[in-house]
Tab-separated table of C-alpha atoms in Angstrom:
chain	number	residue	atom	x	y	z
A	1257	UNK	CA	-9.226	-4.608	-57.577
A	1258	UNK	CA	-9.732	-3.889	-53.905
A	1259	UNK	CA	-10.248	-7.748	-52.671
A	1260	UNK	CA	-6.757	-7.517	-51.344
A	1261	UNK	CA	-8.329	-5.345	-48.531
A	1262	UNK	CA	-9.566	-8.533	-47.505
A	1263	UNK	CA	-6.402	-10.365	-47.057
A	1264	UNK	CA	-4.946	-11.291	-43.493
A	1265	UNK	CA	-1.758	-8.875	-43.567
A	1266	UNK	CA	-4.728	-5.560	-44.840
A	1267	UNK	CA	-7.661	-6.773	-41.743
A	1268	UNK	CA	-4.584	-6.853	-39.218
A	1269	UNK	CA	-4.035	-3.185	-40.430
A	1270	UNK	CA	-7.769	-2.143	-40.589
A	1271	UNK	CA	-7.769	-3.752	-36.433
A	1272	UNK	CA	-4.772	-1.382	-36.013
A	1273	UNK	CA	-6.261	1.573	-37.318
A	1274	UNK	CA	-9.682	1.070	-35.847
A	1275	UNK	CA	-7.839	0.913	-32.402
A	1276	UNK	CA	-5.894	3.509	-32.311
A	1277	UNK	CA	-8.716	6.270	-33.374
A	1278	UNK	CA	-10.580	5.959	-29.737
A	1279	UNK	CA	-7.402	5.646	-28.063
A	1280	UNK	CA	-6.171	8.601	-29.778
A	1281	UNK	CA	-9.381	10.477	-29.055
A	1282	UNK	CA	-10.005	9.498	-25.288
A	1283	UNK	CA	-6.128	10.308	-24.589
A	1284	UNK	CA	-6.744	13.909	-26.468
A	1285	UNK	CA	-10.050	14.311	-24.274
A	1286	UNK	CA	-8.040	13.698	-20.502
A	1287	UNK	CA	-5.156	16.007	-22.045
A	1288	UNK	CA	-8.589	18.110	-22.316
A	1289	UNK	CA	-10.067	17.771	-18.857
A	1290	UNK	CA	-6.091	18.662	-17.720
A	1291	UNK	CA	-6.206	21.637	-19.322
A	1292	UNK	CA	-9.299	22.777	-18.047
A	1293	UNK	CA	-8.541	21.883	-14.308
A	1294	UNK	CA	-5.551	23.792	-14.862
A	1295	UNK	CA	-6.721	26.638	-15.915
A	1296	UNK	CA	-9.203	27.164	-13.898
A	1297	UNK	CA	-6.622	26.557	-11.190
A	1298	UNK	CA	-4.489	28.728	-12.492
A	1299	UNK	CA	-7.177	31.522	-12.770
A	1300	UNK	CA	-8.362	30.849	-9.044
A	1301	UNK	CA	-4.836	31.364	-7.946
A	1302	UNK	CA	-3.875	34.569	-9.822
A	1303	UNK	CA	-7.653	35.830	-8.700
A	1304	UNK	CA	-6.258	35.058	-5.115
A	1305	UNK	CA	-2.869	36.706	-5.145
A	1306	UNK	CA	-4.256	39.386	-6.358
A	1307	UNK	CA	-6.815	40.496	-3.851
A	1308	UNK	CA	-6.595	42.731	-0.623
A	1309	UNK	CA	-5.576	40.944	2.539
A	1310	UNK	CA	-8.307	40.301	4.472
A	1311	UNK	CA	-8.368	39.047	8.515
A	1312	UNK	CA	-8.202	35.187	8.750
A	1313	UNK	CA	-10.615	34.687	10.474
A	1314	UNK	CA	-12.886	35.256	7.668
A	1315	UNK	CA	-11.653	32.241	5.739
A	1316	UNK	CA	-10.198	30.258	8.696
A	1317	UNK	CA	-11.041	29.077	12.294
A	1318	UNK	CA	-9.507	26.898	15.090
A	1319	UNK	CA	-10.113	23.210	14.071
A	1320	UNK	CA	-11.322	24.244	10.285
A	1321	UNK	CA	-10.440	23.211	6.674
A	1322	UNK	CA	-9.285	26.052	4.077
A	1323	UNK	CA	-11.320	25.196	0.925
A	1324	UNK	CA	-10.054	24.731	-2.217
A	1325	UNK	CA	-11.289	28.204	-3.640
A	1326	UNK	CA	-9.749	30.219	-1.061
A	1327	UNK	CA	-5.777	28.825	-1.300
A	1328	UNK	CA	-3.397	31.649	-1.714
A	1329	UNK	CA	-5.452	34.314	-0.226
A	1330	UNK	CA	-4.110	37.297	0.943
A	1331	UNK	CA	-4.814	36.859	4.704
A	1332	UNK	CA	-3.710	39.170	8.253
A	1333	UNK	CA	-3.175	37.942	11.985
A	1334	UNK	CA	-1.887	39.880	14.765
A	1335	UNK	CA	-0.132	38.201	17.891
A	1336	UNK	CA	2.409	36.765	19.132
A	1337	UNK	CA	5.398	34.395	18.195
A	1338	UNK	CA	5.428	31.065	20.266
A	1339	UNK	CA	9.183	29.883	19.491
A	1340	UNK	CA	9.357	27.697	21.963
A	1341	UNK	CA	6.983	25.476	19.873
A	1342	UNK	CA	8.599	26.026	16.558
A	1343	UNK	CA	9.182	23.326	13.865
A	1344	UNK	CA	11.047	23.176	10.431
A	1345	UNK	CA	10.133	20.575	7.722
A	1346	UNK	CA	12.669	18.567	6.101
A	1347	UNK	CA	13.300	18.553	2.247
A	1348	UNK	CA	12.133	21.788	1.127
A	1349	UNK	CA	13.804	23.466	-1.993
A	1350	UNK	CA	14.226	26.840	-2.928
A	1351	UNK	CA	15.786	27.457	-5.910
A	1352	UNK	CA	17.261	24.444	-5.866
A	1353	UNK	CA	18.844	24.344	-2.777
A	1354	UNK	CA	17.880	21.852	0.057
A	1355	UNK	CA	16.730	23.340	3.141
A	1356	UNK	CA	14.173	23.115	5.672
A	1357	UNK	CA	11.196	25.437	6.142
A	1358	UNK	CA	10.319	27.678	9.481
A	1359	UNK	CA	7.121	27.358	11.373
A	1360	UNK	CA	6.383	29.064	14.115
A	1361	UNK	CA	2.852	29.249	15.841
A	1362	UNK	CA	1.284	32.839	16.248
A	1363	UNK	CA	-0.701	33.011	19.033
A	1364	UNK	CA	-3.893	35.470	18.559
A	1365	UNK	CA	-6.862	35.688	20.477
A	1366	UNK	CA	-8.951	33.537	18.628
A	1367	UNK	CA	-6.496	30.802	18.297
A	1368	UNK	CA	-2.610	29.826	16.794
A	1369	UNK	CA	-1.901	30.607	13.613
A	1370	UNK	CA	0.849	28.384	11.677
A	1371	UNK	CA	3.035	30.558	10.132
A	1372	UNK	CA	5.800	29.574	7.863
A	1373	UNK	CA	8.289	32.128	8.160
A	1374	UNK	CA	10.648	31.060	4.903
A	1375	UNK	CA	13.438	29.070	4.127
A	1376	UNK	CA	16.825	28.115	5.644
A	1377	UNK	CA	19.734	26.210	4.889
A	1378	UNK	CA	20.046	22.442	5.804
A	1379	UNK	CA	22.948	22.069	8.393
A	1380	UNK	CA	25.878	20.020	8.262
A	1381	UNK	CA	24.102	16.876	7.718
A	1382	UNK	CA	20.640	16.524	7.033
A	1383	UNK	CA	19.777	15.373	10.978
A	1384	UNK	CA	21.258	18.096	12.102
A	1385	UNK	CA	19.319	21.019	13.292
A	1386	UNK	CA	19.490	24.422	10.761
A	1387	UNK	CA	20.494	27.492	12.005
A	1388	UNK	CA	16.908	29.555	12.016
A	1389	UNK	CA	17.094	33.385	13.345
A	1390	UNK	CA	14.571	34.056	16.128
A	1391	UNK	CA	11.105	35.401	15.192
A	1392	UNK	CA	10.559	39.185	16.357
A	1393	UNK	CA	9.313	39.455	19.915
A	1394	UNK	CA	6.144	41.372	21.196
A	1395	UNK	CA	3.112	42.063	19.041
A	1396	UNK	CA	3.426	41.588	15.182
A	1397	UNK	CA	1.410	41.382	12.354
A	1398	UNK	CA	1.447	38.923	9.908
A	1399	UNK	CA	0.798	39.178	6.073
A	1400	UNK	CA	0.966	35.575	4.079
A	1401	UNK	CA	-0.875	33.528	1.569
A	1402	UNK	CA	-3.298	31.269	3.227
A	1403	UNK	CA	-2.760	27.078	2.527
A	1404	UNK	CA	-4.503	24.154	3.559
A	1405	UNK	CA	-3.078	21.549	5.440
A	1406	UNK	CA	-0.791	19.518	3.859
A	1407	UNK	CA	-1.058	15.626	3.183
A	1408	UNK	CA	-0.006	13.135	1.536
A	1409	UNK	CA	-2.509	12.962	-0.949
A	1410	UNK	CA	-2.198	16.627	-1.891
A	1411	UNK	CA	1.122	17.018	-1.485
A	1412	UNK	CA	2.868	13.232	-2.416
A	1413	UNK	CA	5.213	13.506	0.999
A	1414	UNK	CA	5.106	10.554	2.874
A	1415	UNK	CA	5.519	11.152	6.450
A	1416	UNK	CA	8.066	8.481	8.552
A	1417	UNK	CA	8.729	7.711	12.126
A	1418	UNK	CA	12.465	8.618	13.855
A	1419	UNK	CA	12.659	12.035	12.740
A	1420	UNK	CA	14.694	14.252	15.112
A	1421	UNK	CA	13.098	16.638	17.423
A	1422	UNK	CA	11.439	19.615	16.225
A	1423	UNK	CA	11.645	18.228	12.445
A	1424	UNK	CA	8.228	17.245	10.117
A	1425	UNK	CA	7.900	16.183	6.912
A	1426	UNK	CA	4.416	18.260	6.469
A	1427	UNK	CA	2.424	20.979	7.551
A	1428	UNK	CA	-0.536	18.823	8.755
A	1429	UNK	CA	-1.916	21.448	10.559
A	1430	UNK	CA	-4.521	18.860	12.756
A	1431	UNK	CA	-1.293	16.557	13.348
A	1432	UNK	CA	1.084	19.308	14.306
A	1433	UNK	CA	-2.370	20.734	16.753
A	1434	UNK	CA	-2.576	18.160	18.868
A	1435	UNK	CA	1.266	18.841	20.204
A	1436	UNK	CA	0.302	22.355	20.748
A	1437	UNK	CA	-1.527	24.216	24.201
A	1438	UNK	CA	-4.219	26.147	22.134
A	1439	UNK	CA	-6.637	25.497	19.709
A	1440	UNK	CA	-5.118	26.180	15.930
A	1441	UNK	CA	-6.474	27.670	12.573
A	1442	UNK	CA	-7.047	24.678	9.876
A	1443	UNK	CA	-4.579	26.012	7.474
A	1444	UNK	CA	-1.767	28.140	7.735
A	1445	UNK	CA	-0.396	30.982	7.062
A	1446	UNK	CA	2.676	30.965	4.276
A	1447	UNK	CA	4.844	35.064	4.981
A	1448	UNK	CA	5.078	37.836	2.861
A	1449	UNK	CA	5.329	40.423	5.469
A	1450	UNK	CA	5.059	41.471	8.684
A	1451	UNK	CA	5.173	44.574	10.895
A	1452	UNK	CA	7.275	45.403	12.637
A	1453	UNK	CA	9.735	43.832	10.296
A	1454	UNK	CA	12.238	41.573	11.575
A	1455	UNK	CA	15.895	42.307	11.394
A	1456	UNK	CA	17.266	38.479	10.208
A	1457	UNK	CA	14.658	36.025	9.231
A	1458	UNK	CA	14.495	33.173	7.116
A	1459	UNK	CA	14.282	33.723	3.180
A	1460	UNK	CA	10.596	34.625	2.028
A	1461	UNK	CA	9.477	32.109	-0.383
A	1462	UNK	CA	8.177	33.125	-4.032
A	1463	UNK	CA	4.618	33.590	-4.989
A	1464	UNK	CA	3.515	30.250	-6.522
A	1465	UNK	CA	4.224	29.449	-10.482
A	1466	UNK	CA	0.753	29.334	-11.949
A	1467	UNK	CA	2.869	28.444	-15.666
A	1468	UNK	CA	0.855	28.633	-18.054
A	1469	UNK	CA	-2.646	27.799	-17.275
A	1470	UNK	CA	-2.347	24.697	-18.773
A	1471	UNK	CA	-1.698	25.610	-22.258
A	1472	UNK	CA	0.867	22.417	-22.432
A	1473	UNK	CA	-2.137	20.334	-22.021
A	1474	UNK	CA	-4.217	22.456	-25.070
A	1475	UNK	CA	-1.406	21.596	-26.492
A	1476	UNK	CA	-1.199	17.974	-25.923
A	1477	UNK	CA	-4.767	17.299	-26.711
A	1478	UNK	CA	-4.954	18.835	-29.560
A	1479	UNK	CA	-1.867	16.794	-31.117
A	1480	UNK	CA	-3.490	13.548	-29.615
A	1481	UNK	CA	-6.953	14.553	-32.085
A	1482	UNK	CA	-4.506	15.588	-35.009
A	1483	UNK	CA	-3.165	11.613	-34.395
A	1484	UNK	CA	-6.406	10.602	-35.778
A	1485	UNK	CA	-6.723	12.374	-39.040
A	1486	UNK	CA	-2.837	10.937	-39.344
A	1487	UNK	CA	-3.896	7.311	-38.831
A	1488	UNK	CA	-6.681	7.954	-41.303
A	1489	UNK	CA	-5.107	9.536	-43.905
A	1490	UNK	CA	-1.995	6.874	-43.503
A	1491	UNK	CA	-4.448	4.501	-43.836
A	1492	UNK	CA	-6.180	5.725	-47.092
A	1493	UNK	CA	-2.353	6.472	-48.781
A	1494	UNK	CA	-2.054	2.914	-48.253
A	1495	UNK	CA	-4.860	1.455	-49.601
A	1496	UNK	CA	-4.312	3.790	-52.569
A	1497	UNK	CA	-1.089	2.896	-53.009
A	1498	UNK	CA	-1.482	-0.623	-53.090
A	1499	UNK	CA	-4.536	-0.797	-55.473
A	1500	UNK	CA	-1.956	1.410	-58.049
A	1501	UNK	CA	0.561	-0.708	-57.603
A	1502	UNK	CA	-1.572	-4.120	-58.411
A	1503	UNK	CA	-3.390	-1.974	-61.435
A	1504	UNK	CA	0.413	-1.134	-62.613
A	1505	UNK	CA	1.611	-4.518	-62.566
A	1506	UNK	CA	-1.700	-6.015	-64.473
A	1507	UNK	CA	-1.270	-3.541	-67.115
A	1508	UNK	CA	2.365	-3.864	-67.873
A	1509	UNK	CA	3.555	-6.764	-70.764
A	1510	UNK	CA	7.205	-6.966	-70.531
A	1511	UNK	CA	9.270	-6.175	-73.512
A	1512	UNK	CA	11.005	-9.890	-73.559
A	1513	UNK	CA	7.961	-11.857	-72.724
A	1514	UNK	CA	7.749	-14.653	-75.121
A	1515	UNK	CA	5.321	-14.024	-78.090
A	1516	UNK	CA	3.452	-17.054	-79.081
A	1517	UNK	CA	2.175	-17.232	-83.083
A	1518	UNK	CA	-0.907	-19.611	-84.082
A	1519	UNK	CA	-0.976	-20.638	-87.154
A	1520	UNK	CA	-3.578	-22.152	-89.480
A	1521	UNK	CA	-1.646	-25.613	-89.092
A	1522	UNK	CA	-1.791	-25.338	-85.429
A	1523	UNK	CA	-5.681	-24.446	-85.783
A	1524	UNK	CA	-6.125	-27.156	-87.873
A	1525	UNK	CA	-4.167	-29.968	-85.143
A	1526	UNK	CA	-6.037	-28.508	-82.390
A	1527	UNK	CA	-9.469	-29.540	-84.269
């Protein structure tokens, strides 16, 4: 009954089905491995928000690297604003508007502190400088989320030649250092606050979207895995299905099939 199983059309199928099942499973287990680098991401980052500020130095020095664990920690730094060595960095959105980010170095006594002071509006085209409103003068202190350098690799921007004066593409912190007079923290510093507040500034950015841990990516795995008990069970419906419908169709005599009648006559020719 089941010898069909063996035919060339029913081992292509079998080929099929054995292929897809570790496909299916591998794809659910890196939807898997997403979900827990995202979570755990997404943990690390609400754990960071949420603690006290603490001075930047303890995370941070001149010519460092912010690690991983400590990115968008609460951090402080008291100096000075350096305009005269500010930047802004093309392409930046905020809520979806194009614009340009502020930087401005604080100078402290144990080094410069990049500071991204917010966003502003591109100009009239998108060479031409934005208008940015001066940082406060004198002694200020600075309240922001501590980042780590940016790069290509962690950021996908790539960085081009025959940009206008004063404009980036990143916040590469070592790159952006070695046009500066004093030695500069690793990372820097994105605002929250700062006191004594400024009067006009540029528009604080938003805490970052941690979404939803990664529960898109449960979610993705866990259909991938559900793929395989669909294959399966596809695959046994069909096999059942077939072996009915050759059982049907050996068991059924049609109505108008001809009837043949032996009789003793015919017995006795055939001997």
């Amino acid at each position: 009954m089941y010898r069909f199983l063996l035919s060339r059309r029913w081992v292509g199928l079998h080929l099929l089905v054995l292929a897809l099942i570790p496909a299916f499973f591998f794809l659910g287990k890196w939807q898997w491995g997403r979900f827990e680098e995202n979570s755990a991401r997404s943990t690390r980052i609400t754990a960071n928000l949420a603690a006290a500020p603490v001075p930047i130095d303890r995370l941070d020095r001149p010519g460092g690297a912010v690690p991983e664990k400590d990115g968008h920690r609460l951090v402080t730094a008291t100096g000075r604003y350096d305009p005269a060595h500010e930047l802004v960095v093309r392409r930046r959105t905020l809520h979806s508007r194009v614009g340009f980010y502020v930087v401005t170095p604080l100078v402290t006594p144990g080094g410069a502190v990049l500071v991204n002071r917010g966003w502003v509006p591109a100009g009239a085209t998108a060479d031409a400088p934005p208008r940015v409103p001066a940082p406060p003068a004198g002694e200020v202190t600075v309240t922001g989320r501590l980042r780590p350098a940016e790069t290509r690799e962690n950021s996908g921007i790539r960085v081009r030649a025959g940009l206008p004066p004063g404009q980036i593409l990143l916040i590469d912190t070592p790159a952006v250092a070695g046009g500066l007079p004093y030695p500069v923290y690793g990372g820097f510093v994105e605002l929250t606050d700062q006191r004594p507040p400024a009067g006009a500034s540029p528009e604080l950015l938003p805490p970052p979207d941690v979404g939803a841990g990664g529960g898109l990516n449960l979610a993705y795995a866990v259909q991938w895995w559900l793929f395989i008990g669909i294959a399966v069970g596809g695959w046994v419906l069909l096999v059942r299905r077939e072996a009915r419908d050759l059982r049907e169709a050996g068991d059924a005599v049609p109505e108008d099939a001809p009837r043949v009648v032996i009789t003793p006559s015919d017995r006795d020719t055939a001997r």
